[in-house]
Amino acid sequence: DAGVIQSPRHEVTEMGQEVTLRCKPISGHNSLFWYRQTMMRGLELLIYFNNNVPIDDSGMPEDRFSAKMPNASFSTLKIQPSEPRDSAVYFCASSSQGGGNEQFFGPGTRLTVL
Amino acid sequence: SQKIEQNSEALNIQEGKTATLTCNYTNYSPAYLQWYRQDPGRGPVFLLLIRENEKEKRKERLKVTFDTTLKQSLFHITASQPADSATYLCAPPVSSNTGKLIFGQGTTLQVKP
């Protein structure tokens, strides 16, 4: 198995532009998580899905952020419009059950908003 | 609110020694706790899970303890090697019926040859 796949690996954009991050979870996993990691705030959960349904989006910072999971093998995190304070590493992770099981992380997308 | 604390200062030890990392939690009692390893430029990798009814768990040179009275988990690496140098994150769940984890800030371990 290729593991969790994220794209792009690096994204540099200008303030105000739309950014879309993509994630392909491990086949057979039914939970998907989007995290953001910064030096100041560490690893923060933004949103997670169970069986393609958003369960908890309380970590989404504001309306500029949105996430979708149209099917079991694909999810997107969109920021529109982007701001410099959104610069961070965004990780996607998947697991086989909602609770107690280990999470498998992707390599992350390093986002820089100028 | 639930709070997870790990030593923010880096831990520097000599190769061959035992490294001990601490994770303290407050304001709740998690049913289990996970430990992850993160290398620079990579995503965290799962290492061990310990449940509240387990005092200790081992995996090769790794040992994790879970003291529900002290509200603390200790993570030990015995016979440490330079390849063990990384950041280690503890992550208990928000509640027992959810996969949502709260990650600590992590402790960076540096093992010197």
Short mmCIF file of C-alpha atoms in Angstrom, two decimals:
data_model
loop_
_atom_site.label_atom_id
_atom_site.label_comp_id
_atom_site.label_asym_id
_atom_site.label_seq_id
_atom_site.Cartn_x
_atom_site.Cartn_y
_atom_site.Cartn_z
CA ASP A 1 0.00 0.00 0.00
CA ALA A 2 1.31 3.46 -0.89
CA GLY A 3 0.12 4.97 2.37
CA VAL A 4 -1.73 8.26 2.61
CA ILE A 5 -1.06 10.41 -0.44
CA GLN A 6 -1.15 14.18 -0.36
CA SER A 7 -0.73 16.74 -3.09
CA PRO A 8 0.83 19.09 -3.70
CA ARG A 9 3.83 18.62 -1.39
CA HIS A 10 4.64 22.31 -1.54
CA GLU A 11 2.43 25.26 -2.41
CA VAL A 12 3.43 28.90 -2.60
CA THR A 13 0.68 31.36 -3.32
CA GLU A 14 -0.19 34.98 -2.87
CA MET A 15 -2.59 36.38 -0.34
CA GLY A 16 -6.17 36.27 -1.58
CA GLN A 17 -5.71 33.27 -3.84
CA GLU A 18 -7.66 30.03 -3.50
CA VAL A 19 -5.70 27.01 -2.32
CA THR A 20 -6.84 23.40 -2.63
CA LEU A 21 -5.06 20.59 -0.84
CA ARG A 22 -5.77 16.98 -1.76
CA CYS A 23 -5.64 13.71 0.10
CA LYS A 24 -6.07 10.05 -0.78
CA PRO A 25 -6.47 7.91 2.36
CA ILE A 26 -5.33 4.32 2.73
CA SER A 27 -7.76 1.97 1.01
CA GLY A 28 -10.21 0.46 3.48
CA HIS A 29 -9.80 3.17 6.10
CA ASN A 30 -13.09 4.81 7.01
CA SER A 31 -11.85 7.79 9.04
CA LEU A 32 -9.99 10.76 7.60
CA PHE A 33 -8.43 13.66 9.49
CA TRP A 34 -7.06 17.04 8.38
CA TYR A 35 -4.43 18.65 10.65
CA ARG A 36 -2.42 21.85 10.57
CA GLN A 37 1.03 22.09 12.17
CA THR A 38 2.91 25.25 13.10
CA MET A 39 5.76 25.90 15.49
CA MET A 40 3.57 28.09 17.67
CA ARG A 41 0.44 25.94 17.91
CA GLY A 42 1.75 22.44 17.24
CA LEU A 43 -0.46 19.85 15.55
CA GLU A 44 -4.11 20.92 15.49
CA LEU A 45 -7.05 18.91 14.19
CA LEU A 46 -9.11 20.91 11.71
CA ILE A 47 -11.82 18.43 10.74
CA TYR A 48 -12.45 14.71 10.59
CA PHE A 49 -14.73 12.46 8.59
CA ASN A 50 -16.21 9.04 9.31
CA ASN A 51 -17.50 7.13 6.29
CA ASN A 52 -17.22 10.31 4.20
CA VAL A 53 -19.40 12.31 6.61
CA PRO A 54 -17.92 15.29 8.50
CA ILE A 55 -18.14 14.48 12.20
CA ASP A 56 -16.33 17.34 13.87
CA ASP A 57 -15.25 20.57 12.19
CA SER A 58 -14.80 22.56 15.38
CA GLY A 59 -11.13 23.02 14.58
CA MET A 60 -11.73 24.78 11.27
CA PRO A 61 -10.44 28.28 11.96
CA GLU A 62 -13.03 30.25 10.01
CA ASP A 63 -15.33 30.28 7.03
CA ARG A 64 -12.41 30.66 4.67
CA PHE A 65 -11.67 26.99 5.28
CA SER A 66 -13.81 24.20 3.87
CA ALA A 67 -13.33 20.46 3.47
CA LYS A 68 -15.09 17.82 1.42
CA MET A 69 -14.96 14.08 1.09
CA PRO A 70 -16.98 13.12 -2.01
CA ASN A 71 -16.00 9.45 -1.76
CA ALA A 72 -13.97 7.05 0.35
CA SER A 73 -10.78 7.60 -1.59
CA PHE A 74 -10.53 11.37 -1.88
CA SER A 75 -10.76 14.50 0.25
CA THR A 76 -9.97 18.18 -0.28
CA LEU A 77 -9.22 21.06 2.04
CA LYS A 78 -9.83 24.45 0.48
CA ILE A 79 -8.79 27.88 1.72
CA GLN A 80 -10.44 30.83 0.01
CA PRO A 81 -9.17 33.50 0.25
CA SER A 82 -5.78 32.54 1.66
CA GLU A 83 -3.91 34.75 4.13
CA PRO A 84 -0.26 34.77 5.28
CA ARG A 85 -1.30 33.41 8.69
CA ASP A 86 -2.50 30.25 6.95
CA SER A 87 1.13 29.34 6.21
CA ALA A 88 1.74 25.98 7.83
CA VAL A 89 2.18 22.28 7.09
CA TYR A 90 -1.15 20.57 6.48
CA PHE A 91 -1.37 16.85 7.16
CA CYS A 92 -4.00 14.35 6.19
CA ALA A 93 -4.32 11.13 8.19
CA SER A 94 -6.54 8.09 7.98
CA SER A 95 -7.48 5.24 10.29
CA SER A 96 -9.56 2.10 10.07
CA GLN A 97 -11.98 2.96 12.86
CA GLY A 98 -13.25 6.06 14.57
CA GLY A 99 -11.75 5.43 17.96
CA GLY A 100 -8.68 3.83 19.45
CA ASN A 101 -6.88 2.92 16.29
CA GLU A 102 -3.64 4.36 15.08
CA GLN A 103 -3.66 7.13 12.56
CA PHE A 104 -1.53 6.96 9.43
CA PHE A 105 -0.26 10.33 8.33
CA GLY A 106 0.58 11.54 4.85
CA PRO A 107 3.78 13.43 4.06
CA GLY A 108 2.06 16.80 4.41
CA THR A 109 1.65 19.88 2.23
CA ARG A 110 3.84 22.84 3.11
CA LEU A 111 1.79 25.95 2.35
CA THR A 112 3.36 29.39 2.11
CA VAL A 113 1.08 32.37 1.59
CA LEU A 114 2.96 35.52 0.64
CA SER B 1 -10.53 22.38 29.13
CA GLN B 2 -8.48 19.30 28.33
CA LYS B 3 -4.77 20.00 28.34
CA ILE B 4 -1.75 17.95 27.30
CA GLU B 5 1.76 18.93 28.41
CA GLN B 6 5.08 17.60 27.21
CA ASN B 7 8.53 18.92 28.03
CA SER B 8 9.08 21.69 25.52
CA GLU B 9 12.82 21.67 26.05
CA ALA B 10 14.85 19.28 23.93
CA LEU B 11 16.25 16.21 25.63
CA ASN B 12 19.91 15.50 24.89
CA ILE B 13 21.35 12.15 25.94
CA GLN B 14 24.35 9.99 25.16
CA GLU B 15 24.02 6.92 22.98
CA GLY B 16 23.32 3.81 24.99
CA LYS B 17 21.47 5.62 27.77
CA THR B 18 17.76 5.44 28.48
CA ALA B 19 15.65 8.36 27.33
CA THR B 20 12.53 9.18 29.35
CA LEU B 21 9.88 11.53 27.99
CA THR B 22 6.92 12.78 29.98
CA CYS B 23 3.32 13.48 29.00
CA ASN B 24 0.95 15.02 31.54
CA TYR B 25 -2.75 15.57 31.01
CA THR B 26 -5.26 17.57 33.02
CA ASN B 27 -9.00 18.03 33.35
CA TYR B 28 -10.01 14.62 32.08
CA SER B 29 -9.25 10.90 32.14
CA PRO B 30 -8.52 9.42 28.70
CA ALA B 31 -9.32 5.78 28.11
CA TYR B 32 -6.06 5.33 26.20
CA LEU B 33 -3.08 7.29 24.98
CA GLN B 34 -1.01 7.02 21.82
CA TRP B 35 2.62 7.92 21.18
CA TYR B 36 3.93 9.05 17.80
CA ARG B 37 7.34 9.81 16.36
CA GLN B 38 7.89 12.67 13.94
CA ASP B 39 11.04 13.25 11.89
CA PRO B 40 11.75 16.65 10.28
CA GLY B 41 9.75 17.17 7.11
CA ARG B 42 7.60 14.09 7.65
CA GLY B 43 4.25 13.21 9.14
CA PRO B 44 3.96 11.59 12.58
CA VAL B 45 4.30 7.81 12.74
CA PHE B 46 2.39 5.73 15.30
CA LEU B 47 4.52 3.87 17.85
CA LEU B 48 2.42 2.56 20.72
CA LEU B 49 -1.04 2.69 22.28
CA ILE B 50 -1.61 2.09 25.98
CA ARG B 51 -5.03 1.72 27.60
CA GLU B 52 -6.07 2.94 31.03
CA ASN B 53 -6.17 -0.60 32.43
CA GLU B 54 -2.59 -1.29 31.27
CA LYS B 55 0.18 -0.11 33.54
CA GLU B 56 2.93 -0.73 31.04
CA LYS B 57 3.43 -1.66 27.41
CA ARG B 58 6.59 -2.66 25.57
CA LYS B 59 7.71 -2.85 21.97
CA GLU B 60 11.33 -3.76 21.33
CA ARG B 61 13.38 -0.98 23.02
CA LEU B 62 10.30 1.13 23.74
CA LYS B 63 8.31 1.12 26.97
CA VAL B 64 5.28 3.21 27.84
CA THR B 65 3.62 3.55 31.24
CA PHE B 66 0.24 5.03 32.08
CA ASP B 67 -0.43 6.31 35.61
CA THR B 68 -4.06 7.38 35.87
CA THR B 69 -3.53 8.62 39.42
CA LEU B 70 -0.71 10.97 38.47
CA LYS B 71 -2.40 11.67 35.11
CA GLN B 72 0.88 10.96 33.39
CA SER B 73 2.40 8.74 30.74
CA LEU B 74 6.12 8.07 30.50
CA PHE B 75 7.83 7.00 27.29
CA HIS B 76 11.16 5.23 27.60
CA ILE B 77 13.71 4.32 24.93
CA THR B 78 16.35 1.96 26.27
CA ALA B 79 19.83 1.59 24.75
CA SER B 80 19.19 4.74 22.74
CA GLN B 81 20.78 5.22 19.32
CA PRO B 82 21.40 8.34 17.20
CA ALA B 83 18.66 7.04 14.87
CA ASP B 84 16.18 7.55 17.72
CA SER B 85 16.67 11.31 17.42
CA ALA B 86 13.27 12.78 16.55
CA THR B 87 10.29 14.55 18.08
CA TYR B 88 7.94 12.37 20.11
CA LEU B 89 4.29 13.28 20.49
CA CYS B 90 1.76 11.96 22.96
CA ALA B 91 -1.87 11.93 21.90
CA PRO B 92 -4.80 10.95 24.08
CA PRO B 93 -8.31 11.02 22.60
CA VAL B 94 -10.76 13.79 23.33
CA SER B 95 -13.19 11.14 24.54
CA SER B 96 -13.41 7.37 24.49
CA ASN B 97 -15.99 7.15 21.70
CA THR B 98 -14.18 9.24 19.15
CA GLY B 99 -11.06 8.96 17.06
CA LYS B 100 -10.29 12.63 17.63
CA LEU B 101 -6.88 12.99 19.29
CA ILE B 102 -5.29 15.89 21.14
CA PHE B 103 -1.60 16.07 20.31
CA GLY B 104 0.96 17.41 22.73
CA GLN B 105 3.56 19.88 21.50
CA GLY B 106 6.12 17.10 21.43
CA THR B 107 9.54 16.63 22.96
CA THR B 108 12.59 16.62 20.71
CA LEU B 109 15.12 13.94 21.56
CA GLN B 110 18.73 14.21 20.42
CA VAL B 111 20.92 11.13 20.95
CA LYS B 112 24.62 11.90 20.64
CA PRO B 113 27.09 9.22 19.53
#
